């Protein structure tokens, strides 16, 4: 009997240690267990997520010793209970519709390691309010924020040159837009259906505004253009942009020096809910 008691006393700490290690492993593995992966050489691609996943999801930097570099097409599409998705700095590519219809997702911080994204990445993310874009991207692809009805703020690299077709279509909570300094083209339907949009700041680098880019922007009343009236006349403004009426245009306006805006950090596109605030760090 004494030997048994002594043996139990000796084994208890060992058993407790094993149990705690297993418990810790299960806790850390629970979140990852929602995700499906493919392995290519030394790299890992997130190809799917359980539609029943809830709350915050963190994608790990490595899985089985492989580096996570890509979020595949439709990987999180339709995960309507996820409120937050955290990506590691190892991710370089995000595929088409990767986060589409994540209707409970409210904010997204894209790491600067991301160099390429597909179209419709946030399509119909109805609850999405704020997004920090990767500073390595210079194109907002087709339908990136299509029907993101709650979207109020986006920070985008000032090196951005193109807003794709229907990129912000149906973003009905947007009230003000400052286009990045190097933007050249707004494709068709870009801001169509932004029904609460009141104010936009256009740099002199813009050379084309596509068909219906500002269709149904019924609240737009202030269009501030960086260049002269003559240079605005050289912009190819296609049909369906009656919202850019002569009565709403203000020329030779430098929004970065305007008293209307406290500070606008260089390198961002800032779409606000109506009140401009400092973006400096």
Coordinates of C-alpha atoms in Angstrom, one line a residue:
X1 CA 0.0 0.0 0.0
X2 CA 2.8 2.4 0.9
X3 CA 4.5 1.6 -2.4
X4 CA 1.3 2.4 -4.3
X5 CA 0.9 5.8 -2.5
X6 CA 4.5 6.6 -3.2
X7 CA 4.1 5.7 -6.9
X8 CA 0.9 7.8 -7.2
X9 CA 2.8 10.7 -5.6
X10 CA 5.6 10.3 -8.1
X11 CA 3.3 10.0 -11.1
X12 CA 0.9 12.8 -10.3
X13 CA 3.2 15.7 -11.4
X14 CA 4.0 13.9 -14.6
X15 CA 0.4 13.2 -15.4
X16 CA -0.6 16.8 -14.6
X17 CA 2.2 18.1 -16.9
X18 CA 1.0 15.8 -19.8
X19 CA -2.6 16.9 -19.3
X20 CA -1.7 20.6 -19.3
X21 CA 0.4 20.2 -22.5
X22 CA -2.4 18.3 -24.2
X23 CA -4.9 21.0 -23.1
X24 CA -2.7 23.8 -24.4
X25 CA -2.3 22.0 -27.7
X26 CA -6.0 21.6 -28.1
X27 CA -6.7 25.3 -27.3
X28 CA -4.1 26.4 -29.9
X29 CA -5.3 23.9 -32.4
X30 CA -9.0 24.6 -32.1
X31 CA -8.9 27.8 -34.1
X32 CA -6.6 26.3 -36.8
X33 CA -8.9 23.3 -37.1
X34 CA -11.5 25.5 -38.8
X35 CA -9.0 25.9 -41.7
X36 CA -8.1 23.7 -44.6
X37 CA -4.7 23.8 -46.3
X38 CA -2.8 22.7 -49.4
X39 CA 1.0 22.3 -49.4
X40 CA 3.2 23.2 -52.3
X41 CA 6.9 22.6 -51.7
X42 CA 7.8 24.5 -48.6
X43 CA 4.7 26.7 -48.8
X44 CA 1.2 26.5 -47.5
X45 CA -2.1 27.8 -49.0
X46 CA -5.3 28.3 -47.0
X47 CA -8.0 26.8 -49.3
X48 CA -11.0 26.8 -47.0
X49 CA -12.7 27.5 -43.7
X50 CA -15.5 25.8 -41.9
X51 CA -18.7 27.8 -42.6
X52 CA -19.7 27.4 -38.9
X53 CA -16.5 29.2 -37.7
X54 CA -17.3 32.0 -35.3
X55 CA -15.6 35.1 -33.9
X56 CA -12.0 35.9 -34.6
X57 CA -9.9 33.7 -36.8
X58 CA -6.1 33.9 -36.9
X59 CA -4.3 32.3 -39.8
X60 CA -0.9 31.0 -38.6
X61 CA 2.4 31.9 -40.2
X62 CA 3.4 28.2 -40.6
X63 CA 1.5 24.9 -40.7
X64 CA 3.5 21.7 -40.4
X65 CA 6.7 23.6 -40.9
X66 CA 5.4 25.2 -44.2
X67 CA 5.1 28.9 -44.6
X68 CA 1.5 30.3 -45.3
X69 CA 1.9 32.5 -48.4
X70 CA -1.6 32.5 -50.0
X71 CA -5.3 32.7 -49.3
X72 CA -7.0 30.9 -52.1
X73 CA -10.1 31.8 -54.1
X74 CA -13.3 31.7 -52.0
X75 CA -11.3 30.4 -49.0
X76 CA -13.5 32.3 -46.4
X77 CA -16.5 32.9 -48.7
X78 CA -19.8 32.6 -46.9
X79 CA -18.3 32.4 -43.4
X80 CA -21.1 34.6 -42.0
X81 CA -20.2 34.2 -38.3
X82 CA -16.6 35.4 -38.5
X83 CA -16.1 38.9 -37.0
X84 CA -12.3 39.2 -37.5
X85 CA -9.7 37.6 -39.7
X86 CA -6.0 38.1 -38.9
X87 CA -3.4 37.3 -41.5
X88 CA 0.3 36.8 -40.9
X89 CA 3.0 39.0 -42.6
X90 CA 4.0 35.9 -44.7
X91 CA 0.9 36.1 -47.0
X92 CA 1.6 37.5 -50.4
X93 CA -1.5 36.7 -52.4
X94 CA -5.3 36.8 -51.7
X95 CA -7.5 35.2 -54.3
X96 CA -10.8 36.0 -55.9
X97 CA -13.8 36.4 -53.5
X98 CA -11.5 35.2 -50.6
X99 CA -13.7 36.9 -48.0
X100 CA -16.9 37.4 -49.9
X101 CA -20.1 37.3 -48.0
X102 CA -18.5 37.3 -44.6
X103 CA -21.4 39.4 -43.4
X104 CA -20.3 39.7 -39.8
X105 CA -16.8 40.9 -40.6
X106 CA -16.4 44.5 -39.3
X107 CA -12.8 45.4 -39.8
X108 CA -9.8 44.1 -41.8
X109 CA -6.1 44.9 -41.6
X110 CA -4.3 43.6 -44.6
X111 CA -0.6 43.1 -44.0
X112 CA 1.8 45.0 -46.3
X113 CA 3.3 41.7 -47.4
X114 CA 0.3 41.2 -49.7
X115 CA 1.3 42.1 -53.2
X116 CA -1.6 40.7 -55.2
X117 CA -5.4 40.4 -54.6
X118 CA -8.1 39.0 -56.9
X119 CA -11.5 40.6 -57.7
X120 CA -14.5 40.7 -55.4
X121 CA -12.4 40.1 -52.3
X122 CA -14.9 41.7 -49.9
X123 CA -18.0 41.4 -52.0
X124 CA -21.2 41.7 -50.0
X125 CA -19.4 42.0 -46.7
X126 CA -22.4 43.9 -45.4
X127 CA -21.0 44.6 -41.9
X128 CA -17.5 45.7 -43.0
X129 CA -16.8 49.2 -41.8
X130 CA -13.0 49.8 -42.0
X131 CA -10.2 48.4 -44.0
X132 CA -6.4 49.1 -44.0
X133 CA -5.1 48.0 -47.5
X134 CA -1.6 46.7 -48.1
X135 CA 0.7 49.5 -49.0
X136 CA 2.3 47.2 -51.5
X137 CA -0.9 47.3 -53.7
X138 CA -1.4 49.9 -56.4
X139 CA -4.7 48.6 -57.9
X140 CA -8.1 48.2 -56.3
X141 CA -9.5 45.4 -58.5
X142 CA -13.0 44.8 -59.9
X143 CA -15.8 44.6 -57.3
X144 CA -13.4 44.7 -54.3
X145 CA -15.9 46.4 -52.0
X146 CA -19.1 45.6 -54.0
X147 CA -22.2 46.1 -51.8
X148 CA -20.2 46.7 -48.6
X149 CA -23.1 48.8 -47.3
X150 CA -21.5 49.7 -43.9
X151 CA -18.1 50.7 -45.3
X152 CA -16.9 54.1 -44.0
X153 CA -13.1 54.2 -44.0
X154 CA -10.4 52.7 -46.2
X155 CA -6.7 53.5 -46.2
X156 CA -5.0 52.8 -49.5
X157 CA -1.5 53.5 -50.8
X158 CA -0.9 56.8 -52.6
X159 CA 0.7 54.8 -55.3
X160 CA -2.7 53.4 -56.3
X161 CA -3.3 54.2 -60.0
X162 CA -6.6 52.3 -60.8
X163 CA -10.0 51.7 -59.2
X164 CA -11.5 48.7 -61.1
X165 CA -15.0 48.2 -62.4
X166 CA -17.7 48.5 -59.6
X167 CA -14.9 48.6 -57.0
X168 CA -17.0 50.5 -54.5
X169 CA -20.4 50.0 -56.0
X170 CA -23.3 50.1 -53.5
X171 CA -21.1 51.3 -50.6
X172 CA -24.0 53.4 -49.4
X173 CA -22.4 54.6 -46.1
X174 CA -19.6 56.5 -47.8
X175 CA -19.9 60.2 -47.4
X176 CA -16.5 61.6 -48.4
X177 CA -13.7 60.4 -50.6
X178 CA -10.1 61.6 -51.1
X179 CA -8.6 59.9 -54.1
X180 CA -4.9 59.0 -53.9
X181 CA -2.4 61.4 -55.5
X182 CA -1.4 59.1 -58.3
X183 CA -4.8 57.7 -59.3
X184 CA -5.2 57.8 -63.1
X185 CA -8.4 55.9 -64.0
X186 CA -11.8 55.2 -62.4
X187 CA -13.4 52.3 -64.2
X188 CA -17.1 52.0 -64.9
X189 CA -19.5 51.8 -62.0
X190 CA -16.7 52.5 -59.6
X191 CA -18.8 54.5 -57.0
X192 CA -22.2 53.8 -58.5
X193 CA -24.9 53.6 -55.9
X194 CA -22.9 55.4 -53.2
X195 CA -26.2 57.2 -52.3
X196 CA -24.9 59.2 -49.3
X197 CA -21.7 60.4 -51.0
X198 CA -21.6 64.2 -50.6
X199 CA -18.0 65.2 -51.2
X200 CA -15.0 64.0 -53.4
X201 CA -11.5 65.3 -53.9
X202 CA -10.0 64.5 -57.3
X203 CA -6.3 64.9 -58.1
X204 CA -5.1 66.3 -61.4
X205 CA -3.6 62.9 -62.3
X206 CA -7.0 61.5 -63.2
X207 CA -7.4 61.1 -67.0
X208 CA -10.5 59.0 -67.3
X209 CA -13.8 58.5 -65.4
X210 CA -15.6 55.5 -66.7
X211 CA -19.3 55.0 -67.6
X212 CA -21.6 55.3 -64.6
X213 CA -18.7 55.8 -62.2
X214 CA -20.9 58.1 -60.1
X215 CA -24.3 56.8 -61.2
X216 CA -27.0 57.3 -58.5
X217 CA -24.7 59.4 -56.3
X218 CA -27.7 61.5 -55.6
X219 CA -26.2 63.4 -52.6
X220 CA -23.0 64.5 -54.3
X221 CA -22.8 68.3 -54.0
X222 CA -19.1 69.1 -53.6
X223 CA -16.5 68.0 -56.2
X224 CA -13.0 69.5 -55.5
X225 CA -10.5 69.2 -58.3
X226 CA -6.8 69.8 -57.8
X227 CA -6.3 71.3 -61.3
X228 CA -7.7 74.0 -63.4
X229 CA -11.0 74.1 -65.2
X230 CA -9.1 73.7 -68.5
X231 CA -7.3 70.5 -67.3
X232 CA -10.6 69.1 -66.0
X233 CA -12.0 69.5 -69.5
X234 CA -9.3 67.2 -70.8
X235 CA -10.5 64.3 -68.6
X236 CA -12.4 61.7 -70.5
X237 CA -15.7 61.7 -68.5
X238 CA -17.9 59.0 -70.0
X239 CA -21.7 58.8 -69.8
X240 CA -23.7 58.3 -66.6
X241 CA -21.7 60.8 -64.6
X242 CA -24.2 63.6 -64.4
X243 CA -23.5 63.9 -60.7
X244 CA -20.3 65.7 -61.6
X245 CA -22.3 68.7 -62.7
X246 CA -20.7 72.1 -63.3
X247 CA -22.5 73.5 -60.2
X248 CA -20.7 71.0 -57.9
X249 CA -17.2 71.6 -59.2
X250 CA -14.5 73.6 -57.4
X251 CA -11.2 74.0 -59.3
X252 CA -7.6 74.6 -58.3
X253 CA -8.3 73.0 -54.9
X254 CA -5.4 71.5 -52.9
X255 CA -7.2 69.3 -50.4
X256 CA -3.9 68.6 -48.5
X257 CA -3.6 72.3 -47.7
X258 CA -7.3 72.8 -47.1
X259 CA -8.6 74.1 -43.8
X260 CA -11.5 71.7 -44.2
X261 CA -9.3 68.8 -43.4
X262 CA -7.0 68.8 -40.4
X263 CA -4.4 66.4 -41.8
X264 CA -4.3 63.8 -44.5
X265 CA -1.5 61.3 -44.2
X266 CA 0.5 60.9 -47.4
X267 CA 0.0 57.5 -48.8
X268 CA -3.7 56.9 -47.9
X269 CA -7.1 57.0 -49.5
X270 CA -9.4 58.1 -46.8
X271 CA -13.1 57.5 -47.1
X272 CA -14.8 58.9 -44.0
X273 CA -18.2 58.9 -42.4
X274 CA -18.5 62.6 -42.7
X275 CA -15.9 64.0 -40.3
X276 CA -12.3 64.4 -41.4
X277 CA -9.8 63.5 -38.7
X278 CA -6.0 63.4 -38.5
X279 CA -4.4 60.4 -39.9
X280 CA -0.9 61.2 -38.9
X281 CA 0.9 58.9 -36.5

